[in-house]
XYZ file of C-alpha atoms in Angstrom:
523
model
C -10.663 -11.788 -9.219
C -13.246 -14.190 -10.572
C -11.746 -13.904 -14.063
C -8.112 -14.151 -12.937
C -8.402 -16.783 -10.231
C -11.712 -18.486 -11.033
C -11.462 -18.758 -14.827
C -7.791 -18.400 -15.802
C -6.776 -20.065 -12.552
C -3.758 -17.822 -11.870
C -2.784 -16.633 -8.388
C -0.056 -14.343 -9.789
C -1.822 -11.079 -8.973
C -0.733 -8.046 -6.948
C -2.685 -4.817 -6.513
C 0.134 -3.097 -4.602
C 2.884 -3.054 -7.249
C 5.600 -3.702 -4.688
C 5.295 -0.584 -2.509
C 2.792 -1.743 0.117
C 2.762 -4.318 2.911
C 2.194 -8.081 2.690
C -1.479 -8.536 1.848
C -2.075 -11.149 4.538
C -0.703 -8.688 7.125
C -3.030 -5.929 5.877
C -6.008 -8.285 5.854
C -5.272 -9.867 9.226
C -3.955 -7.103 11.482
C -6.171 -5.850 14.354
C -7.552 -2.838 12.551
C -8.258 0.600 14.011
C -10.632 3.192 12.642
C -9.788 6.829 12.050
C -11.934 7.644 15.100
C -9.739 5.275 17.147
C -6.635 7.100 15.923
C -8.055 10.467 16.905
C -9.768 9.424 20.141
C -9.483 11.994 22.936
C -6.592 11.293 25.309
C -5.166 8.493 23.188
C -1.601 7.793 22.117
C -0.594 7.445 18.467
C 2.650 5.924 17.199
C 3.105 7.142 13.626
C 5.287 4.736 11.657
C 4.471 5.426 8.036
C 4.758 7.903 5.148
C 4.335 11.640 5.490
C 0.544 12.043 5.831
C 0.724 15.691 4.801
C 2.000 14.524 1.404
C 0.160 11.225 0.884
C -2.943 11.253 3.132
C -3.921 14.905 3.429
C -7.373 14.493 4.980
C -6.073 12.046 7.598
C -3.300 14.540 8.409
C -5.892 17.231 9.146
C -7.903 14.878 11.363
C -4.823 13.875 13.357
C -3.600 17.454 13.586
C -6.926 18.488 15.096
C -6.787 15.578 17.562
C -3.308 16.561 18.762
C -4.056 20.278 19.081
C -7.566 20.015 20.520
C -8.194 16.566 21.983
C -5.066 15.758 23.945
C -3.724 13.020 21.661
C -0.060 12.219 22.302
C 1.876 11.642 19.097
C 5.130 9.664 18.852
C 6.738 9.895 15.416
C 8.993 6.995 14.422
C 10.729 7.234 11.050
C 13.944 7.886 9.125
C 13.140 11.571 8.569
C 10.720 14.252 9.685
C 7.235 14.415 8.167
C 4.493 17.016 8.297
C 3.781 15.721 11.807
C 7.200 16.794 13.118
C 5.959 19.983 14.771
C 2.969 18.190 16.299
C 4.794 15.197 17.765
C 5.522 15.072 21.486
C 8.399 12.667 20.737
C 10.393 12.416 17.490
C 12.500 9.325 16.927
C 14.415 9.623 13.652
C 16.163 6.291 13.036
C 18.393 4.693 10.398
C 16.371 3.340 7.449
C 15.296 -0.272 7.887
C 15.693 -0.344 11.674
C 12.209 0.533 12.953
C 11.969 -2.838 14.740
C 14.963 -1.999 16.952
C 13.345 1.311 17.919
C 10.043 -0.456 18.644
C 11.817 -2.939 20.913
C 13.496 -0.110 22.817
C 10.189 1.752 23.175
C 8.599 -1.312 24.753
C 11.481 -2.024 27.131
C 10.997 -1.849 30.878
C 14.390 -0.374 31.697
C 15.975 2.997 31.027
C 17.491 3.247 27.544
C 21.206 3.627 28.164
C 22.594 3.980 24.636
C 21.518 5.264 21.239
C 19.476 2.814 19.134
C 19.613 2.954 15.320
C 21.013 6.503 15.576
C 18.129 7.610 17.847
C 19.346 9.592 20.840
C 19.028 7.564 24.064
C 17.510 10.487 26.008
C 14.783 11.081 23.415
C 14.086 7.358 23.193
C 13.803 6.985 26.961
C 11.394 9.926 27.193
C 9.155 8.355 24.539
C 9.366 4.985 26.311
C 8.168 6.508 29.587
C 5.334 8.376 27.821
C 4.165 5.139 26.221
C 4.377 3.262 29.531
C 2.306 5.976 31.244
C -0.377 6.128 28.532
C -3.831 5.828 30.093
C -5.872 5.879 26.893
C -5.878 3.620 23.829
C -2.686 3.115 21.803
C -2.959 3.072 17.998
C -0.113 2.451 15.569
C -0.378 4.037 12.110
C 1.679 1.712 9.947
C 2.963 1.841 6.388
C 6.051 2.275 4.219
C 7.854 5.494 5.078
C 10.304 4.570 2.314
C 9.808 2.255 -0.652
C 13.588 1.764 -0.683
C 13.224 -0.417 2.454
C 11.794 -3.927 2.448
C 8.231 -4.239 3.735
C 9.577 -6.879 6.108
C 11.306 -4.219 8.208
C 7.911 -2.596 8.865
C 6.214 -5.910 9.644
C 8.964 -6.714 12.159
C 8.180 -3.474 14.023
C 4.451 -4.282 13.884
C 5.162 -7.676 15.440
C 7.015 -6.004 18.310
C 4.112 -3.671 19.009
C 1.529 -6.462 18.700
C 3.430 -8.532 21.248
C 4.329 -5.742 23.668
C 1.147 -3.630 23.642
C -1.916 -5.718 24.607
C -4.995 -4.482 22.779
C -3.057 -2.352 20.309
C -4.736 -1.724 16.980
C -3.209 -0.715 13.656
C -4.363 1.755 11.027
C -3.007 1.128 7.556
C -1.458 4.060 5.694
C -1.272 2.378 2.281
C -1.530 5.116 -0.313
C -3.150 3.467 -3.329
C -6.803 4.337 -3.834
C -9.113 1.402 -3.005
C -6.186 -0.970 -2.429
C -7.927 -2.267 0.691
C -11.000 -3.157 -1.339
C -8.770 -5.007 -3.791
C -7.013 -6.940 -1.014
C -10.344 -7.768 0.651
C -11.420 -9.432 -2.597
C -8.208 -11.390 -3.069
C -6.105 -9.143 -5.329
C -2.886 -10.547 -3.884
C -0.996 -13.833 -4.023
C -2.187 -16.431 -1.527
C -5.578 -14.836 -0.862
C -9.123 -15.369 -2.124
C -12.165 -13.084 -1.690
C -13.112 -12.476 1.924
C -9.676 -12.012 3.550
C -9.150 -15.788 3.494
C -6.018 -17.714 2.584
C -6.059 -19.628 -0.684
C -4.884 -22.816 1.026
C -7.722 -22.635 3.570
C -10.464 -21.752 1.098
C -9.379 -23.688 -2.024
C -11.870 -26.517 -1.549
C -14.691 -24.124 -0.675
C -14.202 -21.999 -3.803
C -13.553 -25.035 -6.015
C -17.180 -26.060 -5.467
C -18.386 -22.687 -6.780
C -15.881 -21.443 -9.367
C -14.790 -23.080 -12.610
C -11.194 -23.176 -11.369
C -9.162 -22.250 -8.306
C -5.375 -21.703 -8.181
C -3.694 -24.823 -6.844
C -0.685 -23.007 -5.352
C 0.174 -19.563 -4.013
C 1.345 -17.228 -6.739
C 3.922 -14.446 -6.789
C 3.658 -10.781 -5.976
C 4.735 -7.866 -8.148
C 8.440 -8.517 -7.787
C 8.125 -12.252 -8.499
C 5.874 -11.601 -11.497
C 8.285 -9.102 -13.023
C 11.283 -11.340 -12.338
C 9.507 -14.223 -14.084
C 8.640 -11.984 -17.035
C 12.227 -10.711 -17.241
C 13.495 -14.293 -17.492
C 10.982 -15.183 -20.226
C 8.725 -17.344 -18.044
C 5.551 -15.227 -18.446
C 3.369 -15.783 -21.487
C 0.934 -12.902 -20.902
C 1.577 -9.959 -18.574
C -1.562 -7.936 -17.792
C -1.131 -4.336 -16.634
C -4.381 -3.494 -14.873
C -4.224 0.268 -14.423
C -0.527 0.270 -13.555
C 2.655 1.656 -15.054
C 5.619 -0.335 -13.706
C 8.180 1.717 -15.625
C 7.375 4.787 -13.531
C 5.726 3.308 -10.423
C 7.487 0.051 -9.531
C 10.321 0.420 -7.004
C 12.923 -1.127 -9.348
C 12.810 0.508 -12.796
C 15.530 -1.713 -14.219
C 13.554 -4.861 -13.374
C 10.349 -3.355 -14.819
C 12.164 -2.569 -18.073
C 13.500 -6.113 -18.381
C 10.065 -7.564 -17.563
C 8.295 -5.689 -20.355
C 10.965 -6.896 -22.768
C 10.864 -10.496 -21.542
C 7.096 -11.085 -21.460
C 5.804 -12.756 -24.641
C 2.602 -10.711 -24.646
C 1.594 -7.543 -22.782
C -2.049 -6.488 -22.336
C -2.939 -3.175 -20.661
C -6.207 -1.887 -19.213
C -5.740 1.807 -18.484
C -7.061 5.365 -18.529
C -4.191 7.235 -20.185
C -1.162 6.471 -22.360
C 1.946 5.618 -20.329
C 5.508 4.413 -20.973
C 4.448 0.892 -19.962
C 1.253 0.514 -21.982
C 3.112 1.915 -24.989
C 4.838 -1.525 -25.006
C 1.529 -3.435 -24.953
C 0.158 -5.384 -27.914
C -3.412 -4.734 -26.762
C -4.650 -1.691 -24.823
C -8.219 -1.682 -23.496
C -9.616 1.699 -22.478
C -11.129 1.712 -18.984
C -13.616 4.165 -17.531
C -12.407 6.448 -14.744
C -13.767 6.478 -11.197
C -16.280 9.248 -11.964
C -17.416 7.481 -15.152
C -18.789 4.366 -13.443
C -20.629 3.266 -10.330
C -19.468 0.860 -7.661
C -17.856 1.062 -4.246
C -14.506 2.016 -2.769
C -12.895 0.850 0.481
C -10.754 3.222 2.530
C -7.812 2.479 4.818
C -9.991 1.606 7.812
C -12.042 -0.903 5.786
C -14.987 1.440 5.223
C -16.983 0.636 2.078
C -18.700 3.609 0.424
C -20.772 3.880 -2.745
C -19.415 5.783 -5.733
C -21.981 7.145 -8.170
C -21.387 7.707 -11.868
C -21.140 11.431 -12.591
C -20.171 11.632 -16.274
C -20.395 9.432 -19.346
C -17.257 7.434 -20.232
C -15.251 8.916 -23.086
C -15.158 7.178 -26.463
C -15.073 3.378 -26.227
C -13.841 3.242 -22.604
C -15.840 0.956 -20.328
C -15.949 -0.022 -16.629
C -13.375 -2.675 -15.728
C -16.027 -5.210 -14.731
C -17.627 -5.137 -18.185
C -14.196 -5.691 -19.762
C -13.639 -8.673 -17.454
C -17.097 -10.023 -18.292
C -16.397 -9.827 -22.033
C -13.009 -11.516 -21.714
C -14.560 -14.257 -19.595
C -17.227 -14.873 -22.221
C -14.588 -15.126 -24.949
C -12.819 -17.712 -22.780
C -16.040 -19.706 -22.557
C -17.011 -18.681 -19.016
C -19.987 -16.738 -17.681
C -18.883 -14.516 -14.811
C -22.486 -13.646 -13.997
C -21.761 -9.911 -13.845
C -25.090 -8.703 -15.170
C -25.174 -5.528 -13.075
C -23.490 -3.763 -10.190
C -26.268 -4.896 -7.852
C -25.676 -8.488 -8.847
C -21.953 -8.132 -8.248
C -22.687 -6.660 -4.806
C -24.877 -9.639 -3.937
C -22.242 -12.092 -5.134
C -19.565 -10.413 -3.028
C -21.818 -10.655 0.019
C -22.340 -14.353 -0.695
C -18.754 -15.343 -1.392
C -16.819 -12.999 0.908
C -17.116 -13.635 4.630
C -15.640 -10.149 5.192
C -18.660 -8.625 3.379
C -21.368 -10.820 4.804
C -24.653 -8.912 5.089
C -23.408 -5.967 2.999
C -26.340 -5.679 0.606
C -27.623 -2.774 -1.465
C -30.002 -1.646 1.284
C -27.216 -1.506 3.887
C -24.988 0.523 1.564
C -27.838 2.857 0.629
C -28.790 3.500 4.259
C -25.152 4.262 5.151
C -25.097 7.158 2.690
C -21.878 9.033 2.083
C -20.336 7.753 5.334
C -20.266 4.152 4.127
C -20.006 1.143 6.436
C -16.964 -0.586 7.948
C -16.537 -4.281 7.180
C -16.838 -6.863 8.473
C -20.172 -5.766 9.884
C -20.184 -5.992 13.701
C -23.328 -8.124 13.951
C -23.791 -9.932 10.658
C -26.763 -12.187 11.562
C -26.833 -15.735 10.262
C -29.912 -15.115 8.144
C -28.455 -12.180 6.186
C -27.169 -13.485 2.859
C -27.223 -12.256 -0.741
C -30.686 -11.762 -2.130
C -30.666 -12.995 -5.712
C -28.682 -15.688 -7.481
C -25.136 -15.633 -6.208
C -23.600 -17.419 -9.143
C -25.858 -18.134 -12.077
C -29.506 -17.575 -11.325
C -31.954 -15.848 -9.041
C -34.117 -18.374 -7.224
C -34.898 -18.833 -3.557
C -33.085 -22.179 -3.498
C -29.894 -20.414 -4.503
C -30.453 -17.848 -1.755
C -30.636 -20.681 0.777
C -27.499 -22.255 -0.692
C -25.637 -18.948 -0.516
C -26.612 -18.568 3.129
C -25.356 -22.060 3.888
C -22.011 -21.640 2.145
C -21.286 -18.376 3.965
C -21.656 -20.311 7.205
C -19.071 -22.850 6.038
C -16.514 -20.390 4.637
C -13.019 -20.618 6.158
C -12.126 -18.001 8.797
C -10.483 -14.741 7.864
C -6.715 -14.447 8.267
C -5.175 -13.190 11.505
C -1.932 -11.303 11.957
C 0.914 -13.788 12.266
C 4.416 -12.430 12.789
C 6.843 -13.843 10.185
C 10.509 -14.579 10.721
C 12.512 -11.361 11.277
C 13.967 -9.694 8.197
C 17.797 -9.549 8.286
C 19.042 -5.970 8.054
C 22.636 -5.447 6.833
C 25.124 -3.687 9.051
C 25.846 -0.023 8.507
C 28.396 0.665 5.766
C 30.767 3.447 6.775
C 31.298 4.440 3.132
C 27.713 4.797 1.942
C 24.345 6.273 2.881
C 20.959 4.632 3.263
C 18.338 5.910 0.858
C 14.819 6.958 1.838
C 12.453 7.094 -1.157
C 9.346 9.033 -0.166
C 6.137 10.201 -1.851
C 5.086 13.801 -2.415
C 1.569 15.074 -2.978
C 2.446 16.737 -6.291
C 4.664 14.885 -8.741
C 4.959 14.144 -12.453
C 2.560 11.172 -12.351
C 0.447 10.366 -15.375
C -2.852 11.554 -13.857
C -1.613 14.699 -12.119
C 0.323 15.794 -15.180
C -2.939 15.804 -17.167
C -4.721 18.182 -14.795
C -3.940 21.696 -15.974
C -4.403 23.292 -12.544
C -2.089 20.772 -10.809
C 0.570 19.914 -13.368
C 2.782 22.893 -12.485
C 2.856 22.227 -8.732
C 5.478 19.475 -8.784
C 8.936 20.508 -7.633
C 12.050 19.216 -9.332
C 13.615 16.195 -7.670
C 16.066 16.989 -4.876
C 18.200 15.039 -2.404
C 18.053 15.988 1.288
C 20.938 15.297 3.667
C 21.919 16.129 7.222
C 24.165 19.237 7.134
C 27.097 17.404 8.731
C 26.964 14.684 6.088
C 26.678 17.195 3.254
C 29.660 19.193 4.514
C 31.705 16.006 4.712
C 31.072 14.689 1.193
C 30.009 17.683 -0.908
C 30.832 20.936 0.850
C 29.630 23.862 -1.243
C 28.157 21.704 -4.015
C 24.676 22.441 -5.365
C 24.310 19.092 -7.135
C 25.438 15.564 -6.298
C 25.747 12.269 -8.109
C 23.928 9.454 -6.307
C 24.851 5.885 -7.245
C 23.765 2.307 -6.516
C 23.927 -1.018 -8.400
C 26.036 0.531 -11.155
C 23.426 3.211 -11.902
C 23.584 6.933 -11.089
C 21.375 10.032 -11.061
C 22.425 13.667 -10.734
C 20.182 15.761 -8.534
C 20.106 19.051 -6.642
C 21.073 18.678 -2.962
C 19.621 20.462 0.097
C 20.505 20.631 3.789
C 17.924 19.173 6.187
C 18.770 18.812 9.908
C 15.713 16.563 10.459
C 17.178 13.785 8.284
C 18.870 11.033 10.293
C 22.696 10.817 10.015
C 24.087 8.661 7.202
C 20.707 8.925 5.454
C 19.585 10.670 2.264
C 15.973 11.404 1.287
C 14.648 11.627 -2.256
C 11.079 11.808 -3.561
C 9.795 9.451 -6.232
C 7.650 10.348 -9.218
C 9.713 13.141 -10.745
C 10.771 12.995 -14.377
C 14.200 14.591 -13.994
C 15.470 12.014 -11.452
C 13.865 9.197 -9.478
C 15.159 6.820 -6.789
C 13.446 4.020 -8.739
C 16.475 4.223 -11.027
C 18.704 3.210 -8.091
C 16.684 0.712 -6.040
C 16.891 -3.063 -6.493
C 13.700 -4.804 -5.417
C 15.682 -7.550 -3.675
C 17.393 -5.134 -1.260
C 16.320 -4.923 2.386
C 17.663 -1.374 2.468
C 19.208 0.598 -0.396
C 22.782 1.790 0.160
C 23.933 4.627 -2.114
C 27.093 6.618 -2.681
C 27.040 10.414 -2.863
C 29.661 12.638 -4.478
C 29.754 16.291 -5.450
C 29.158 17.449 -9.025
C 31.212 20.607 -9.577
């Protein structure tokens, strides 16, 4: 962040690659812990991806809480997940319409009609269970489908935040350490510490060489700019947009349109094969540091093996690039970086080496509950190591702008249902053909071939007796095996991403609120 925003001065940075939630929402929402989610006698509204496929350990914790600790689970989504058999109430809705279901759940009157294809009787039973809840209510929130706009999820969050006093949210973002990246400003419009760029610009300008003067673009905006030839240098920091961005066509045009492409990565990929410069990074077990989980818990990672060949930790690569640009990032060691984070990030105030060491493997949740005023970074925050700089660091933490709070945006318009097409759900599976899994010999054979799942009534109507179907959108098509699934909502089709033989990324346009597809039999 210091290199990108403090030296280069660019706010065009996105750690989520277009499949997460708005970073200011993640940083500012009232956050629950995993213990809150699993608290005895509580109520959980699950509105996110299938945890059995994307968050296996969390799935086991929640499963135990439901079976043994009296937790009531309400599942809200466009199709059944691994929680389906555990949920007391299952509300399978049309893709993109979670906000309408949330509004009905929070209503005070009996639900008289179906909402977003959810049966009125089932919806009313869930509404009464939520109204009668005596324990805490936690909403697990994330993208159940990357084919839907993140705005549709945020709209549902806003309904719950307004209608459930004291509700807390647990993020279900899937990318490893994405919360640590967001906490340190790896998103447009944010700076380190969960603070908005506009609020903290003056504060950081007094301490960094440069600060972005306007809010930048996220993944979609960056790729659109590159596709139109407006990006001079596109940096791929451990990402492969050709296989992982929601809109493969846009990613392809972006890599063609950017004047220069630089990649920092672990393995060869279709995207970094287009790069002029590829810098080899060390893997997570080949370097030390910290990682932040979905509840904001920071834990220490120790180096276990020596990096292969000329690969190096990302921070040393950033330090070298900064030096070649005439800037000293001051990244002499991991301890020094930790102290600088504690001095510049109000979210990490008081999080020094001793605190992390004493927390052990459990880590510590930030912000710390009682960060005293006299706890600041120990040695030189920016350039040195003297006591005067310690005093200065303590003073500037006091003056840092406040962290962001959840602020409901304007509702996202959702198109009306098209009687001639289906809405696509693009989900994640635990085993796929991803670049890292495919290189692990014991895991590479566990990925199933891509399939399309449909409600039996829909399948009989459009492709009775067919084993394969052609799915089309935006002038592009894929042919895939089709399966019956009575848990899929009507007029909805479900397809997993990350499979080489067919991927919904070939069909989705990043600008769509929901993705409408056609389905026809292949005889």
